[in-house]
XYZ file of C-alpha atoms in Angstrom:
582
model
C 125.235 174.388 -48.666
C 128.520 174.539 -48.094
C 129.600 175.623 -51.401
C 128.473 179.038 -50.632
C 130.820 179.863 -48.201
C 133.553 179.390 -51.492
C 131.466 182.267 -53.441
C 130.516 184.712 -50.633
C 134.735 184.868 -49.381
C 136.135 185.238 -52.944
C 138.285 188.087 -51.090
C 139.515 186.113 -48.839
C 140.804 183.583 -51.116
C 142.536 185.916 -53.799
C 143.888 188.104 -50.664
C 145.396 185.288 -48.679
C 149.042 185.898 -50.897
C 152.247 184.623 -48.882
C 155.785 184.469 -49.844
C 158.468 182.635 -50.347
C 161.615 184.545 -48.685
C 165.204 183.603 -49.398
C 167.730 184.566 -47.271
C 168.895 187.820 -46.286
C 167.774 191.190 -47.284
C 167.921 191.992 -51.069
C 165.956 188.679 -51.901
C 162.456 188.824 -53.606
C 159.624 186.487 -51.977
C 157.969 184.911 -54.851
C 154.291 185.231 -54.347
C 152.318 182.130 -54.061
C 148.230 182.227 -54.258
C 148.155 180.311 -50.541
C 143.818 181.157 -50.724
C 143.298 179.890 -54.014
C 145.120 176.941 -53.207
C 143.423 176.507 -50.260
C 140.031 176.937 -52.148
C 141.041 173.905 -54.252
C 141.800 172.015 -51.680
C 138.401 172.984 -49.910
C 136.274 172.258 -53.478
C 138.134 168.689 -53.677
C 137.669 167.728 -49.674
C 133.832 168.627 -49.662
C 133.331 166.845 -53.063
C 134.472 163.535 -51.706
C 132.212 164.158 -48.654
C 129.279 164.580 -50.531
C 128.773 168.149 -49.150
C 129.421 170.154 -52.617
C 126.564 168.945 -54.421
C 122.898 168.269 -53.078
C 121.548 164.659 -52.556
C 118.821 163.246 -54.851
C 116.811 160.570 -53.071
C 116.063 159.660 -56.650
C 119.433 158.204 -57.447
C 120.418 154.595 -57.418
C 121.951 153.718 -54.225
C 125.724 152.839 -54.222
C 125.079 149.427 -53.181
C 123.593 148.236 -56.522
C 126.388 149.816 -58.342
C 129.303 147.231 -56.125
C 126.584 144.298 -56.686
C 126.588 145.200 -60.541
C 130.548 145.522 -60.697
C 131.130 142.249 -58.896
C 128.839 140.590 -61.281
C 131.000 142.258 -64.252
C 134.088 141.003 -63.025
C 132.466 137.647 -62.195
C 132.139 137.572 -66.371
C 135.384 138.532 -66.899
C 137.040 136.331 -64.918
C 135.012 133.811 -66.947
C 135.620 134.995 -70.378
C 139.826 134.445 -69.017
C 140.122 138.324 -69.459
C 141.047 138.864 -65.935
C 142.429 137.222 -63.171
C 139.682 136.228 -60.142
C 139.185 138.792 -57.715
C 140.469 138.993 -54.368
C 138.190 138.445 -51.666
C 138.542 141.262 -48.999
C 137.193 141.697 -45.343
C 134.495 144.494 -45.480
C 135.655 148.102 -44.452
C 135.033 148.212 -40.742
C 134.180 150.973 -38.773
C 137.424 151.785 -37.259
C 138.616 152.646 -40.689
C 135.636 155.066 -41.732
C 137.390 158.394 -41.174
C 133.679 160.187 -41.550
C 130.399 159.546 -42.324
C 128.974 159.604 -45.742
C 125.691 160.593 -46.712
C 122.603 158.356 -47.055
C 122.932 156.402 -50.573
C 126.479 155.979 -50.624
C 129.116 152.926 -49.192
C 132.087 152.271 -48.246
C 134.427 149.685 -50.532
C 137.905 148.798 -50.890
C 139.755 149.936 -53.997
C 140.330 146.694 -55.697
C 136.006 146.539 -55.706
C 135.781 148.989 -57.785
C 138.722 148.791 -60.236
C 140.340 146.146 -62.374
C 144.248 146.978 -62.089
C 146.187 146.378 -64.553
C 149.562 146.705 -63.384
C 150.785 143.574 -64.939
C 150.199 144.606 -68.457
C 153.190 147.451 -67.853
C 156.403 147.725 -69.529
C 158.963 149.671 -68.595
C 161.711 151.024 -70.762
C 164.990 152.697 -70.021
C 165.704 156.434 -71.596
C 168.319 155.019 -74.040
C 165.887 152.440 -75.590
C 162.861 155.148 -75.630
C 164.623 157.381 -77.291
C 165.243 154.963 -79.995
C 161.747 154.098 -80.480
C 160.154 157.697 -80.249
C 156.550 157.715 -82.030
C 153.090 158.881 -82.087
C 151.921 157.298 -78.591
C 152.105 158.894 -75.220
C 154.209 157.402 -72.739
C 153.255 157.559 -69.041
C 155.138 157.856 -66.014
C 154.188 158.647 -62.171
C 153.399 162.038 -63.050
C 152.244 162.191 -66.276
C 153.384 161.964 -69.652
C 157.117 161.748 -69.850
C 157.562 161.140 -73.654
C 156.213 159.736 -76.910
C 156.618 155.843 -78.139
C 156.252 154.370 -81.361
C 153.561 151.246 -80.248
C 150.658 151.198 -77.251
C 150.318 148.989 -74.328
C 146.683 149.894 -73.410
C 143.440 151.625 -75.713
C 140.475 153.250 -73.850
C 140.609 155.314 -70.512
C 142.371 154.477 -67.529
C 143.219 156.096 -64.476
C 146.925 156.223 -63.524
C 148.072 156.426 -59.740
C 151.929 157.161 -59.457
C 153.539 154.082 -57.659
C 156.646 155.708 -56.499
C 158.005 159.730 -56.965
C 154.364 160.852 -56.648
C 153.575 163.935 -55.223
C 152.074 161.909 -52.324
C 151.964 165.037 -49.955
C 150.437 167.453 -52.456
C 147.088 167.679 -52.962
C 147.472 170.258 -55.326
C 150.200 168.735 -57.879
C 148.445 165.119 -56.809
C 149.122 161.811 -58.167
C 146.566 160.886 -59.867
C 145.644 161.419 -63.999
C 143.688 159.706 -66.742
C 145.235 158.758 -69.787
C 143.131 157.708 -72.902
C 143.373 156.432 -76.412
C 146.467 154.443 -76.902
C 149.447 154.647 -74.776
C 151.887 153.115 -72.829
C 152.718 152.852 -69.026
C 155.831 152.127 -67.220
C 156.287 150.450 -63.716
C 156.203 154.180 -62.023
C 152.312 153.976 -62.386
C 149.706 152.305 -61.072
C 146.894 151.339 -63.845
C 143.334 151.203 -63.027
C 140.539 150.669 -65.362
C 136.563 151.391 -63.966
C 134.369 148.792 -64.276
C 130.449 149.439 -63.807
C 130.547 153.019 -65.396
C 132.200 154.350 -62.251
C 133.056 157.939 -63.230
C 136.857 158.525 -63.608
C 136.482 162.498 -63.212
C 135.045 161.828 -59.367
C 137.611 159.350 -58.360
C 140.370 161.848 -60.082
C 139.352 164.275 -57.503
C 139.048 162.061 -54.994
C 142.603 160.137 -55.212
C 143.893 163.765 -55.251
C 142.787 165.189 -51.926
C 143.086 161.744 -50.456
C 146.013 161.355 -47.702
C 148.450 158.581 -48.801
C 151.054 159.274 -46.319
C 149.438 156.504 -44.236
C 149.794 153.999 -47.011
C 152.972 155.109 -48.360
C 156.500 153.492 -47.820
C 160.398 155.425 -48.264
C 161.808 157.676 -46.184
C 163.077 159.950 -49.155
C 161.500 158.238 -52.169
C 157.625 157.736 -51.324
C 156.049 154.536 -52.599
C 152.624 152.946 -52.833
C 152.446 149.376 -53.520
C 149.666 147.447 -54.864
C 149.024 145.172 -52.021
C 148.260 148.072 -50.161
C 146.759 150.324 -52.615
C 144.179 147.681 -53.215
C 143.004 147.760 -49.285
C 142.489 151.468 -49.429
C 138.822 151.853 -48.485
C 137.015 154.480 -50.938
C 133.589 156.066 -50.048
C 131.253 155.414 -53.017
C 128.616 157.426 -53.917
C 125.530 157.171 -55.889
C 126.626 156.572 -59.712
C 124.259 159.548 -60.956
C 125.768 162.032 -57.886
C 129.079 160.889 -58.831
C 128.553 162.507 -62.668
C 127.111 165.765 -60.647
C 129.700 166.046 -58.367
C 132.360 165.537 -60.809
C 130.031 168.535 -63.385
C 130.740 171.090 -60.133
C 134.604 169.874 -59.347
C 135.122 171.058 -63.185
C 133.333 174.015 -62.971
C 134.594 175.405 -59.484
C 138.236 174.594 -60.477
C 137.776 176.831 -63.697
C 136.735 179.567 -61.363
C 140.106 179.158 -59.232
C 141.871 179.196 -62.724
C 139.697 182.581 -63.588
C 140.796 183.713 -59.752
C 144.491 182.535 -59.902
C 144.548 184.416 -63.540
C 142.958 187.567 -62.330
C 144.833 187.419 -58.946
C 148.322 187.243 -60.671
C 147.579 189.781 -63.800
C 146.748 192.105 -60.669
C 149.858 191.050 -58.870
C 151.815 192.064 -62.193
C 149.996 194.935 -62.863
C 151.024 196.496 -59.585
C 154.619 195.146 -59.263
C 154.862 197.128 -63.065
C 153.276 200.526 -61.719
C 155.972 200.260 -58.412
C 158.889 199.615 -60.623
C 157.841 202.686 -63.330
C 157.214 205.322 -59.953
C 160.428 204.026 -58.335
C 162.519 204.830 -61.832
C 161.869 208.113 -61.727
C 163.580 208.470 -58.450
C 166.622 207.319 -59.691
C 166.230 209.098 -63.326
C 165.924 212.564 -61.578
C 167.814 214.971 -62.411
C 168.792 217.034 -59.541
C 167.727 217.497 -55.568
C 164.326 219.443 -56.549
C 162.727 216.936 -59.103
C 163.726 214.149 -56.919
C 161.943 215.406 -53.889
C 158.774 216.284 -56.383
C 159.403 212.891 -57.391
C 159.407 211.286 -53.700
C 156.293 213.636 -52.613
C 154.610 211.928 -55.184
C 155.040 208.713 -54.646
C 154.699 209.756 -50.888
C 150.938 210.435 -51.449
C 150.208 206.685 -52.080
C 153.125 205.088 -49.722
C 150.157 203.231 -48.199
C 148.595 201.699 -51.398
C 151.848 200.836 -53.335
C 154.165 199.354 -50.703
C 151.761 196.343 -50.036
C 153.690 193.359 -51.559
C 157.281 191.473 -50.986
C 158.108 192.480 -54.500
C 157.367 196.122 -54.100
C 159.537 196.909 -50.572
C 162.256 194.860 -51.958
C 161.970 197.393 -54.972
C 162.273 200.263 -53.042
C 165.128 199.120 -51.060
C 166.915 198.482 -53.974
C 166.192 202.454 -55.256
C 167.148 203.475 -51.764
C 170.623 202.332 -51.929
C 170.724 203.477 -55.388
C 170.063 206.990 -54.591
C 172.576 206.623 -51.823
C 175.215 206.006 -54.266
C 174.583 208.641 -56.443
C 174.813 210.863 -53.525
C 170.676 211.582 -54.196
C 169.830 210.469 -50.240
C 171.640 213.087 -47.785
C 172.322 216.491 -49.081
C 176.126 217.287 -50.003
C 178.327 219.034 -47.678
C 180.671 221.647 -49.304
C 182.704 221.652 -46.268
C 183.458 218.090 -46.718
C 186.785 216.962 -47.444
C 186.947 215.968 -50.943
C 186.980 211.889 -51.512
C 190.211 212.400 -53.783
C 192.101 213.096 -50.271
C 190.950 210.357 -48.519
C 191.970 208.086 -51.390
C 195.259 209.176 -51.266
C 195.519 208.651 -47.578
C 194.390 205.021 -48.152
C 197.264 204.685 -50.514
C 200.270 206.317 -48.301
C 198.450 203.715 -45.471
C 198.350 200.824 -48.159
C 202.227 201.462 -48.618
C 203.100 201.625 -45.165
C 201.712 198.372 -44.709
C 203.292 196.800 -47.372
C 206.393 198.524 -45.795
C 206.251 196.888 -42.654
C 205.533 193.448 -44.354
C 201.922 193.054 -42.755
C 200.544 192.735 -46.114
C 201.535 191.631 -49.846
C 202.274 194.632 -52.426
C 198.622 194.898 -54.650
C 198.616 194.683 -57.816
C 198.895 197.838 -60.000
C 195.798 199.406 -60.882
C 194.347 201.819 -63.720
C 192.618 204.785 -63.237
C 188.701 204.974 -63.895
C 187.559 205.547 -67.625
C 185.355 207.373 -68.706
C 183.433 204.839 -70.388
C 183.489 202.911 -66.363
C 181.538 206.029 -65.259
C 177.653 205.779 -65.564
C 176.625 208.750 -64.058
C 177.509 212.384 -63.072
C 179.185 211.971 -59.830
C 178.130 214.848 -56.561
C 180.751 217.287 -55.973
C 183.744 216.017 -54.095
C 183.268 212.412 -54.717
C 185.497 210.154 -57.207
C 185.452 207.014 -59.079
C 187.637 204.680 -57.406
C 188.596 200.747 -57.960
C 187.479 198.551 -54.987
C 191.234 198.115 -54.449
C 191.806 201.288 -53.907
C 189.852 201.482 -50.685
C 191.256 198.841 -48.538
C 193.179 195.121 -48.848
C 191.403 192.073 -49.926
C 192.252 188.448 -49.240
C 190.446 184.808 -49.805
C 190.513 182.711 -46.501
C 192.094 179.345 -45.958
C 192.246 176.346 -48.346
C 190.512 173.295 -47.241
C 193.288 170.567 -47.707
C 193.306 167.671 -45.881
C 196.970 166.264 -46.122
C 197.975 170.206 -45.444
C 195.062 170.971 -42.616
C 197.401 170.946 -39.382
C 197.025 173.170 -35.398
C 194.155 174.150 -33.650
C 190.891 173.306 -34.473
C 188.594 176.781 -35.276
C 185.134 177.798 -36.530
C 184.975 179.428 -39.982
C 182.756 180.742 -42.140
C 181.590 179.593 -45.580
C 179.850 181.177 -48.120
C 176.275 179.480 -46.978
C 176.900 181.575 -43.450
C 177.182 184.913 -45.339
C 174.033 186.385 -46.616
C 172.923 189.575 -47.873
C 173.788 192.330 -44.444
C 173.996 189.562 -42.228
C 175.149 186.258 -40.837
C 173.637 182.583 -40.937
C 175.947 180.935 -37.959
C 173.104 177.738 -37.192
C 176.084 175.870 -38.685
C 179.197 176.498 -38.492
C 182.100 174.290 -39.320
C 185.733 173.589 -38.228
C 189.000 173.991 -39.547
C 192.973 173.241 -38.654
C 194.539 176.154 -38.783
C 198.321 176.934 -37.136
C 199.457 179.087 -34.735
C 201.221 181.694 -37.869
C 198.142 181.288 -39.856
C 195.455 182.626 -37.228
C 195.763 186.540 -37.968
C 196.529 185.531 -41.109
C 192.812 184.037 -41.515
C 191.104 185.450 -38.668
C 187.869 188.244 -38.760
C 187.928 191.690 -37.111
C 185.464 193.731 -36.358
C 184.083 195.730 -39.685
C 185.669 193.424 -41.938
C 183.566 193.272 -45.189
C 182.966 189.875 -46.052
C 182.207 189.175 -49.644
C 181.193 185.165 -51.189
C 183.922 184.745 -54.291
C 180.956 181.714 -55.260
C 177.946 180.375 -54.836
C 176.249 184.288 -55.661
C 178.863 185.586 -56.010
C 179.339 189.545 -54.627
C 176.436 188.319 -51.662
C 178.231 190.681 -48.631
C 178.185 191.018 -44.888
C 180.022 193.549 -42.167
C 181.422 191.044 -39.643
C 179.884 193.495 -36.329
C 180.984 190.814 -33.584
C 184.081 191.460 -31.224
C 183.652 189.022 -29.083
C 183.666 185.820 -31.049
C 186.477 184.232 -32.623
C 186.203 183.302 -36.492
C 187.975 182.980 -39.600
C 187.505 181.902 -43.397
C 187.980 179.822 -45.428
C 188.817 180.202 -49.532
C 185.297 180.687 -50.376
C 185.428 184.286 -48.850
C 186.899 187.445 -49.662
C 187.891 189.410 -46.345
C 188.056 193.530 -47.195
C 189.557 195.347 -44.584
C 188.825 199.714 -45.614
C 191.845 201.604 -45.004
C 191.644 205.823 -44.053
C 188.463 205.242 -42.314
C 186.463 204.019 -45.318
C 183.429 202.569 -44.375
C 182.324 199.023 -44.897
C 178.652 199.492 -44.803
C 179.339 201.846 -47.804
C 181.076 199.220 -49.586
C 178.819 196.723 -48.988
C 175.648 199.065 -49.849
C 177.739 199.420 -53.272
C 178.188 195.858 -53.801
C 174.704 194.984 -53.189
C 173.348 197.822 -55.901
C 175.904 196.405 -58.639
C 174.640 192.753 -57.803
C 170.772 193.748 -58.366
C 171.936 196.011 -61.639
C 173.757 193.493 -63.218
C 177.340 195.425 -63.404
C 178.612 193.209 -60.825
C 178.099 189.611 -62.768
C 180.565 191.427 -65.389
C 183.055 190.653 -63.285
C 182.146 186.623 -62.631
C 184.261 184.264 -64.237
C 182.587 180.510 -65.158
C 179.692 179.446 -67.242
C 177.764 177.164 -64.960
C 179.274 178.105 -61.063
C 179.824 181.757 -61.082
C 183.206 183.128 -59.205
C 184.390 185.956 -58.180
C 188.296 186.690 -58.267
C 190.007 188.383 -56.356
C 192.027 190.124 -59.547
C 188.343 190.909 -60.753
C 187.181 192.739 -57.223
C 190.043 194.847 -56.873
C 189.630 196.012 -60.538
C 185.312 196.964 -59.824
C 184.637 200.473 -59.696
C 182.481 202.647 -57.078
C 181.440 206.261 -56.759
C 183.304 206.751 -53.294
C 181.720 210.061 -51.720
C 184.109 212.052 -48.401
C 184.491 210.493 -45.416
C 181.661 212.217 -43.400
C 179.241 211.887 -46.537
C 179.740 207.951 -46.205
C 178.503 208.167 -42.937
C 175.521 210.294 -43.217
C 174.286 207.591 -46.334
C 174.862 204.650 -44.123
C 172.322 206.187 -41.154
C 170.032 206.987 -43.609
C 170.119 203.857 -45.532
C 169.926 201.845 -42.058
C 166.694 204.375 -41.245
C 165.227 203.231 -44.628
C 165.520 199.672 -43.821
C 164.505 199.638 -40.572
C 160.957 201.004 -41.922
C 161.027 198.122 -44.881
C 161.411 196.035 -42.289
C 158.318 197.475 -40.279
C 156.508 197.267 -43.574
C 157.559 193.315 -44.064
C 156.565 192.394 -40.813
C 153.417 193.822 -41.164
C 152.924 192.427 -44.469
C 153.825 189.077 -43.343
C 151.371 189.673 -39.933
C 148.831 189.992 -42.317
C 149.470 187.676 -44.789
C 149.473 184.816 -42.124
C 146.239 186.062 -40.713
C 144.677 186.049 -44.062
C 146.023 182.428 -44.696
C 144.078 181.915 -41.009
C 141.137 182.839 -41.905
C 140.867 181.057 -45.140
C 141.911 177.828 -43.307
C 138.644 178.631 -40.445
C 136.765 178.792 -43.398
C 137.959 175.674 -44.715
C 137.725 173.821 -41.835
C 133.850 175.093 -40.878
C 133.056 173.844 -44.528
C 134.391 170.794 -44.052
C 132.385 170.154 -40.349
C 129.143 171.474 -42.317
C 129.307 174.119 -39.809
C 128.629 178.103 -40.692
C 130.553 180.952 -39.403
C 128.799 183.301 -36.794
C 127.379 186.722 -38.189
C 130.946 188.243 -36.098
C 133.309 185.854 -38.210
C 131.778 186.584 -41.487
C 131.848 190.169 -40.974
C 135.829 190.459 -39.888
C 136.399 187.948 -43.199
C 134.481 191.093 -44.997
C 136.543 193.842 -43.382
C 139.564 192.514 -43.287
């Protein structure tokens, strides 16, 4: 049967783990069970094709279950309860997408189900809330609140009309509701006739592909006219109630796998966090590198998830900062000197009218300092270390000159540049330098996330900003990668978002940046903890790619499997084995 290749490639299914990536390094993927969901999706395709459970020649065919339903409805329609059934063309061949097994038919929807759409009330929010109660009230997916009367009693199926999750076969769009309740117009309601089993159809309406029946280009919606034409395969009534028995049992499984899977999943992203902390909580250069050999011994075993190299980039850059990557230099120039050149530099600007006088800042307390700083290096404000300014205003009535590109916050992501779409701005002749970005300007969002940081490395092209970025230019030879590794540490810590201003939309001001503090280490040290930080990343990188390599493979093979299930086919002795091994 087919249903053994879903027990004998459990491995496969709980290994097959992508990720969802955002933008820009710095950014966890949030792990999604991609197997598992494809096992569900398997379990609910071969259910409906009568290839999950075996066929009893015993059973009742289909056929006298239709002939006993139309003869139901024949009585109702009688007895005034409903109204007389449509009379349909047959389902022709051309719109069997497969065959079904010996016993069962083919019949359009309406055959098989009274709907009730017209007994369906819909009520705005206002008026609900008003008449909250003890009833359920249904919407396209599910229960959306409580009302104090009931439209319908019993057990119904309900199949969302429009805002269903028409392309999902996981989330689906169809439910059963039961007891007393009430239904708006967002749901279509279907009551069995004949003792057709709910639980089957269930699974059957959610694998099923309504994209063909659907209408909306951003809203999907099914109408009934259409929805009743849908042709259904029907099975045997007693192989329905089996099939149904082993859709509830294999889904409890995936719940068991998608439990295990994830408690796993946390269990390891809580053993890489506690290793990784005591990097950062040693205490000098010896227990850190009897820290690192440790971890060293099981690089291979640890560093296997999104979560667990983004971790370790983020302890990377926060050894660099305590001056724990590169050993110190005594020959180095103390940072206190270079500071003080960035000042007489600062001045001279300001001198020569190329720049505004910056504001006044206080020195570092000692309450700002949160750890024991290497020799040589200082506590310094940001705006100490260069000039900051927030690009160009977008005003309309005030937007006059040449048209240029610019960037906004969307094109700056963490270490690097998203310039797919870039937008235009009038700026004038005087206001190009003003607005314009060099080459190793440090460009920080003010919102959106607020602190998110790039090093502009193009000399070629010709850009500016707009108010939405901060543009640091380092003064005395500063450099901007340092900065920027700073920035991104504080973000991921927390200390930066003490800074934001705004409850809902989070800002950065410019007022607030110049006032943020950073260990600044000597010139030469800066440079020595950029390489090495680059080195690091290069290899997370490595590890990524081959973490994604395999992910997608995994995801492969799980959708072979799927597909050879589905075609009652078997994989070869050579497929099965590289599922094993791999």
């Amino acid at each position: 049967m087919s249903t053994d290749l879903i027990t004998e490639h459990l491995d496969l299914w709980t290994s097959a783990v992508t990720y969802n990536n955002g933008k820009g390094r710095g950014n966890n993927g949030e792990p999604e069970l991609t197997g598992i969901q494809k096992l569900r999706e398997l379990i609910l395709e071969l259910a409906v094709r009568g290839k999950l459970v075996p066929q009893d020649p015993e059973d009742e065919p289909a056929s006298k279950l239709l002939e006993r339903i139309e003869e139901e409805k024949k009585r109702l329609y009688k007895e005034g309860k409903i109204k007389k059934p449509k009379k349909l063309p047959e389902v022709s061949e051309d719109e069997k997408p497969y065959e079904v097994p010996e016993g069962w038919v083919w019949a359009r929807l309406v055959e098989l189900f009274e709907i009730q759409d017209s007994y369906r009330i819909p009520l705005n929010k206002k008026e609900r809330n008003k008449r909250e109660g003890k009833y359920p009230y249904y919407g396209a997916n599910g229960q959306i609140g409580t009302i104090d009367d009931y439209i319908f009693e019993g057990r119904r199926i309900l199949i969302a009309e429009d805002g269903g999750f028409f392309s999902d076969p996981i989330r689906g769009v169809a439910y059963i509701a039961e007891g007393r309740f009430w239904v708006n117009n967002h749901a279509h309601v279907l009551r069995c006739i004949g003792s057709t089993n709910e639980k089957f159809w269930i699974s059957y309406f959610n694998q099923f592909d309504w994209l063909p029946y659907v209408r909306g280009m951003t809203r999907y919606k099914l109408n009934q006219a259409t929805m009743q034409k849908i042709p259904l395969p029907v099975p045997p009534l007693a192989e329905q109630k089996r099939i149904a028995e082993k859709v509830d049992e294999l889904m409890a499984l995936c719940d068991r796998l998608e439990q295990q899977t994830s408690a796993q999943i946390s269990a390891h992203e809580t053993l890489v966090d506690t290793l990784l902390d005591t990097l950062t909580r040693s205490q000098d250069a010896a227990e850190l590198a009897d820290n690192w050999a440790r971890l060293a011994e099981h690089f291979d075993t640890l560093f296997t998830t999104e979560h667990s190299i983004d971790r370790l980039e983020q302890t990377i850059i926060q050894l660099a900062v305590m001056g724990r990557l590169v050993p110190q230099d005594p020959k180095d120039e103390p940072a206190s000197k270079l500071l003080e050149r960035t000042r007489l530099e600062k001045e001279q600007l300001v001198k020569e009218k190329k720049i505004k006088k910056p504001q006044k800042l206080s020195e570092v307390s000692e309450e700002e300092k949160y750890f024991v700083l290497p020799d040589k290096w200082v506590w310094a404000r940001f705006g100490e270390t260069g000039y900051t300014r927030l690009g160009k205003m977008l005003d309309k009535a005030k937007n006059q000159g040449l048209k240029k590109k610019y960037l906004r916050n969307t094109n700056v992501q963490w270490w690097s540049f998203d310039l797919e779409e870039l937008k235009e701005l009038m700026l004038e002749e005087n206001e190009l330098k003003e607005y314009s970005v060099n080459y190793g300007d440090l460009l920080i969002c003010e919102g959106g996330e607020p602190g998110r940081c790039a090093v502009w490395r193009d000399e070629d092209s010709e850009m500016y900003i707009q108010k939405a970025i901060h543009r640091h230019r380092p003064l005395g030879g500063i450099s901007p990668d340092y900065l920027k590794i700073c920035l991104t540490v504080d973000f991921h810590s927390g200390r930066l978002s003490q800074l934001f201003t705004g409850t809902t939309i989070k800002h950065l001001p410019g007022d607030n940046l110049a006032k943020y503090v950073i260990p600044l280490p000597p010139i030469k040290q800066q440079c020595k903890i950029v390489e090495k930080v680059n080195e690091f990343m290069a290899l997370c990188d490595r590890l990524k790619a081959h973490l994604n390599k395999a992910g997608e493979t995994q995801v492969q093979l799980a959708e072979i499997i799927v597909n050879r299930a589905i075609d009652g086919e078997v994989p070869d002795s050579t497929e099965s084995q590289y599922c094993s091994q791999f």
